[in-house]
Coordinates of C-alpha atoms in Angstrom, one line a residue:
M1 CA 3.1 38.7 27.1
P2 CA -0.5 37.3 27.2
D3 CA -1.8 35.6 30.3
P4 CA -1.8 31.8 29.9
T5 CA -5.3 31.7 31.2
Q6 CA -6.5 34.2 28.5
D7 CA -10.3 34.1 28.2
F8 CA -11.4 33.6 24.6
S9 CA -15.1 33.5 25.3
G10 CA -15.6 36.9 23.5
V11 CA -14.1 35.5 20.3
W12 CA -16.0 32.3 20.6
N13 CA -19.3 34.2 21.2
A14 CA -18.6 36.3 18.1
N15 CA -17.9 33.1 16.1
D16 CA -21.2 31.6 17.3
K17 CA -23.1 34.7 16.3
I18 CA -21.7 34.6 12.8
R19 CA -22.5 30.9 12.5
S20 CA -26.0 31.5 13.9
A21 CA -26.5 34.1 11.1
A22 CA -25.3 31.5 8.6
K23 CA -27.8 28.9 9.9
W24 CA -30.6 31.5 9.4
L25 CA -29.4 32.1 5.9
L26 CA -29.3 28.4 5.2
A27 CA -32.8 27.9 6.6
S28 CA -34.1 30.9 4.5
S29 CA -32.5 29.5 1.3
A30 CA -34.0 26.1 1.9
A31 CA -37.4 27.7 2.5
V32 CA -37.2 29.5 -0.8
G33 CA -36.3 26.3 -2.6
A34 CA -39.2 24.5 -0.9
A35 CA -41.6 27.3 -1.9
L36 CA -40.4 27.1 -5.5
L37 CA -40.9 23.4 -5.6
A38 CA -44.4 23.7 -4.0
G39 CA -45.3 26.4 -6.4
S40 CA -44.5 24.2 -9.4
Q41 CA -47.1 21.8 -8.2
L42 CA -49.7 24.5 -7.9
S43 CA -48.9 26.0 -11.3
N44 CA -50.4 25.3 -14.7
I45 CA -47.1 24.2 -16.3
G46 CA -48.5 20.8 -17.0
K47 CA -51.1 22.4 -19.3
L48 CA -48.4 24.1 -21.4
A49 CA -47.2 22.4 -24.6
P50 CA -43.4 22.4 -25.3
S51 CA -44.2 24.3 -28.5
E52 CA -45.3 27.3 -26.4
G53 CA -42.8 29.9 -25.5
R54 CA -44.2 30.1 -21.9
F55 CA -43.3 26.4 -21.4
W56 CA -39.6 27.1 -21.9
W57 CA -39.7 30.3 -20.0
A58 CA -41.2 28.4 -17.1
I59 CA -38.4 25.8 -17.3
A60 CA -35.7 28.4 -17.5
G61 CA -37.1 30.3 -14.5
S62 CA -37.4 27.2 -12.4
V63 CA -33.8 26.1 -13.3
V64 CA -32.4 29.6 -12.5
G65 CA -34.3 29.8 -9.2
L66 CA -33.3 26.3 -8.0
V67 CA -29.6 26.8 -9.0
A68 CA -29.5 30.1 -7.2
V69 CA -31.1 28.5 -4.1
I70 CA -28.5 25.6 -4.2
V71 CA -25.7 28.1 -4.5
A72 CA -27.0 30.1 -1.6
I73 CA -27.2 26.9 0.5
W74 CA -23.7 26.0 -0.4
L75 CA -22.4 29.5 0.4
A76 CA -24.1 29.5 3.8
T77 CA -22.9 25.9 4.6
R78 CA -19.2 27.0 4.0
I79 CA -19.5 29.4 7.0
L80 CA -20.6 26.5 9.2
L81 CA -17.6 24.4 8.3
P82 CA -14.8 24.3 11.0
I83 CA -12.0 26.7 10.4
T84 CA -8.5 26.0 11.6
V85 CA -5.7 28.6 11.3
T86 CA -2.2 27.8 12.5
I87 CA 0.7 30.1 13.1
D88 CA 2.6 28.1 10.5
Q89 CA 0.0 29.0 7.9
M90 CA 0.2 32.7 8.8
V91 CA 4.0 32.6 8.6
R92 CA 3.8 31.1 5.1
Q93 CA 1.2 33.6 3.8
W94 CA 2.2 36.7 5.7
E95 CA 3.6 38.5 2.7
H96 CA 1.2 37.1 0.1
P97 CA -1.9 35.8 1.8
K98 CA -4.6 33.9 -0.1
Q99 CA -8.2 35.0 -0.1
D100 CA -9.2 33.2 3.1
L101 CA -6.3 34.4 5.2
A102 CA -6.1 37.9 3.8
P103 CA -8.5 39.5 6.4
A104 CA -6.5 37.9 9.3
V105 CA -3.1 39.1 7.9
R106 CA -4.5 42.6 7.3
F107 CA -5.9 42.8 10.8
F108 CA -2.5 41.9 12.5
K109 CA -0.6 44.2 10.2
N110 CA -3.0 47.1 10.9
D111 CA -3.1 46.5 14.7
T112 CA 0.5 45.7 15.6
S113 CA -0.2 45.5 19.4
Y114 CA -0.7 41.8 19.3
L115 CA 2.8 41.1 17.8
E116 CA 4.8 44.1 18.9
D117 CA 6.8 42.1 21.4
Y118 CA 7.8 39.7 18.6
G119 CA 8.9 41.9 15.8
S120 CA 5.3 42.5 14.6
T121 CA 5.4 39.2 12.7
P122 CA 4.2 35.7 13.4
E123 CA 7.6 34.5 12.4
G124 CA 9.1 36.5 15.2
L125 CA 6.7 34.8 17.7
K126 CA 7.8 31.4 16.4
D127 CA 11.5 32.4 16.7
Q128 CA 11.0 33.3 20.3
Q129 CA 9.3 30.0 21.0
K130 CA 12.3 28.2 19.5
Q131 CA 14.8 30.3 21.5
T132 CA 12.8 29.6 24.7
E133 CA 12.8 25.9 24.0
D134 CA 16.6 26.0 23.3
R135 CA 17.2 27.9 26.6
L136 CA 15.0 25.4 28.5
T137 CA 16.9 22.5 27.0
A138 CA 20.3 24.0 27.9
A139 CA 19.1 24.8 31.5
G140 CA 17.9 21.2 31.9
Q141 CA 21.3 19.9 30.7
R142 CA 23.0 22.2 33.3
R143 CA 20.4 21.2 36.0
D144 CA 19.9 24.9 36.5
Q145 CA 16.6 24.9 38.4
P146 CA 16.0 28.7 38.5
A147 CA 16.6 28.8 34.7
I148 CA 14.3 25.9 34.1
D149 CA 11.6 27.5 36.2
A150 CA 11.9 30.8 34.2
G151 CA 11.9 28.9 30.9
L152 CA 8.8 27.0 31.8
V153 CA 7.0 30.3 32.6
D154 CA 8.3 31.8 29.3
R155 CA 7.1 28.7 27.4
A156 CA 3.6 29.0 28.9
N157 CA 3.4 32.7 28.1
L158 CA 4.5 32.1 24.5
A159 CA 2.0 29.2 24.1
A160 CA -0.7 31.6 25.3
A161 CA 0.4 34.2 22.8
V162 CA 0.3 31.6 20.0
L163 CA -3.2 30.5 21.1
Q164 CA -4.4 34.1 21.2
F165 CA -2.9 34.8 17.8
E166 CA -4.5 31.7 16.2
Q167 CA -7.9 32.3 17.8
L168 CA -8.0 35.9 16.6
A169 CA -6.9 34.8 13.1
Q170 CA -9.6 32.2 12.9
Y171 CA -12.2 34.7 13.9
K172 CA -11.0 37.2 11.2
V173 CA -11.0 34.4 8.6
L174 CA -14.6 33.5 9.5
E175 CA -15.6 37.2 9.6
G176 CA -14.1 37.7 6.1
R177 CA -15.7 34.6 4.7
F178 CA -19.1 35.8 6.1
R179 CA -18.7 39.2 4.5
R180 CA -17.8 37.7 1.1
T181 CA -20.7 35.3 1.4
L182 CA -23.2 38.1 2.1
R183 CA -22.1 39.8 -1.2
W184 CA -22.6 36.7 -3.2
L185 CA -25.9 35.9 -1.4
I186 CA -27.3 39.3 -2.5
L187 CA -26.6 38.3 -6.1
V188 CA -27.9 34.7 -5.9
T189 CA -31.0 35.9 -4.0
A190 CA -31.7 38.4 -6.8
M191 CA -31.3 35.5 -9.3
A192 CA -33.6 33.3 -7.3
A193 CA -36.2 36.0 -7.1
A194 CA -36.0 36.6 -10.8
G195 CA -36.3 32.9 -11.6
I196 CA -39.3 32.6 -9.3
V197 CA -41.0 35.6 -10.9
V198 CA -40.4 34.3 -14.5
F199 CA -41.6 30.8 -13.5
A200 CA -44.8 32.2 -11.9
W201 CA -45.5 34.4 -14.9
A202 CA -44.8 31.7 -17.5
S203 CA -46.5 28.8 -15.8
N204 CA -49.7 30.7 -15.1
P205 CA -50.9 32.1 -18.4
P206 CA -54.0 34.3 -18.4
A207 CA -57.2 32.3 -18.9
T208 CA -58.4 32.2 -22.4
P209 CA -61.8 33.8 -22.5
P210 CA -64.6 31.5 -23.5
P211 CA -65.9 32.0 -27.1
V212 CA -68.8 34.4 -27.5
A213 CA -70.4 32.0 -29.9
V214 CA -69.6 28.6 -31.4
L215 CA -70.9 28.7 -35.0
T216 CA -68.7 25.9 -36.5
N217 CA -70.2 24.8 -39.9
A218 CA -73.0 27.3 -39.5
T219 CA -75.0 28.4 -42.6
L220 CA -75.2 32.2 -42.3
V221 CA -76.2 33.0 -45.9
H222 CA -77.4 36.6 -46.2
A223 CA -77.4 36.8 -42.3
N224 CA -77.6 40.2 -40.8
L225 CA -74.7 40.4 -38.4
R226 CA -74.3 44.2 -38.3
D227 CA -72.5 45.4 -35.1
A228 CA -72.5 41.8 -33.8
D229 CA -70.0 41.0 -30.9
L230 CA -68.2 38.0 -32.4
D231 CA -64.9 38.7 -30.7
N232 CA -63.4 35.2 -29.9
A233 CA -66.3 33.4 -31.7
V234 CA -65.7 30.2 -33.5
L235 CA -66.8 30.4 -37.1
D236 CA -64.7 27.6 -38.6
H237 CA -66.1 26.4 -42.0
A238 CA -69.1 28.7 -41.7
N239 CA -70.9 29.8 -44.9
L240 CA -71.1 33.7 -44.8
T241 CA -72.3 34.1 -48.4
G242 CA -74.0 37.4 -48.7
A243 CA -73.8 38.0 -44.9
D244 CA -73.6 41.6 -43.7
L245 CA -70.9 42.0 -41.0
T246 CA -70.7 45.8 -41.1
G247 CA -69.4 47.0 -37.7
A248 CA -69.1 43.5 -36.3
D249 CA -66.2 42.7 -33.9
L250 CA -64.2 39.7 -35.2
R251 CA -60.8 40.6 -33.8
H252 CA -60.1 37.2 -32.1
A253 CA -62.5 35.0 -34.0
S254 CA -61.5 31.7 -35.4
L255 CA -62.2 31.8 -39.1
V256 CA -60.7 28.6 -40.5
G257 CA -62.2 27.5 -43.8
V258 CA -64.9 30.2 -43.9
T259 CA -66.8 30.7 -47.2
W260 CA -66.6 34.3 -48.2
H261 CA -68.8 35.3 -51.1
D262 CA -70.4 38.7 -51.6
T263 CA -69.8 39.2 -47.9
T264 CA -69.8 42.7 -46.4
C265 CA -66.8 42.8 -44.2
P266 CA -66.8 44.6 -40.8
D267 CA -65.0 47.6 -42.3
G268 CA -67.6 47.8 -45.1
T269 CA -65.4 46.2 -47.8
N270 CA -67.0 43.5 -50.0
S271 CA -65.1 40.2 -49.8
D272 CA -65.3 39.7 -53.6
R273 CA -63.3 43.0 -54.1
A274 CA -60.8 41.9 -51.4
G275 CA -59.6 38.7 -53.0
G276 CA -62.5 36.6 -51.9
T277 CA -61.9 37.0 -48.2
C278 CA -62.5 39.5 -45.3
A279 CA -59.0 38.8 -43.9
G280 CA -57.4 42.2 -43.2
H281 CA -60.9 43.8 -43.0
L282 CA -62.2 42.2 -39.8
T283 CA -62.2 45.5 -37.9
A284 CA -60.4 48.8 -38.0
E285 CA -57.6 47.0 -36.1
T286 CA -57.3 44.4 -38.9
A287 CA -57.1 41.3 -36.6
G288 CA -58.3 37.7 -36.5
R289 CA -57.3 34.3 -37.8
P290 CA -58.3 33.6 -41.4

């Protein structure tokens, strides 16, 4: 039988180490959440319009990241909550333990040395406690002092056995909860990382290059623009009648309302033969905004 003065400092130290790791996980998750919130203030999400796809990707990324951080904090907090395991709980769940008690039940079934004096079950330990109490009561009624003394010793030893059993069970429950939490934390950490990456990508679009030239409403009749670099130029409502654009680069030019008449397109096509427009003939890549 266990010593009534059994030292449980080793178990308590192990519990403290698990809870210290949980505190570190909690602090790390909170730091990730703070970084995500701080990053939102430094991003360009305020410049995005709801009609843009990046706006909704940024919203989705931030939501996924924050939800994952909240779940990680909740998981870590569960480890810090006090755990109480009683012998009565172990007796009730010995054959069909629930998730929390399963590691403790499995431990005692695999290592029978803790309960071998009591039929290898917590119920046997409880039965011996009851039998000892019954003998102690009967000895008291008989005023049998030697029997009373022996009963008191047995009762103390059995109380120590129960305490040892419950302390080890609590440690195994905490250890099992920590292992499960680590598996979930890997998943939610990956989700948080993915959310942060999506948010950072979506909320910080590449800068739009400045236009090469702003020629809005310009009159470029018969202008020689051969091989001109007009990529990203603004030519809205410009008059390009008779202009020669052979070899010019108009891939990303804004060409809203342009007047095309007898215009030589960048690929050499005459606009009059192409339906009165150079759309589709802006470069060999056929790009631009008509």
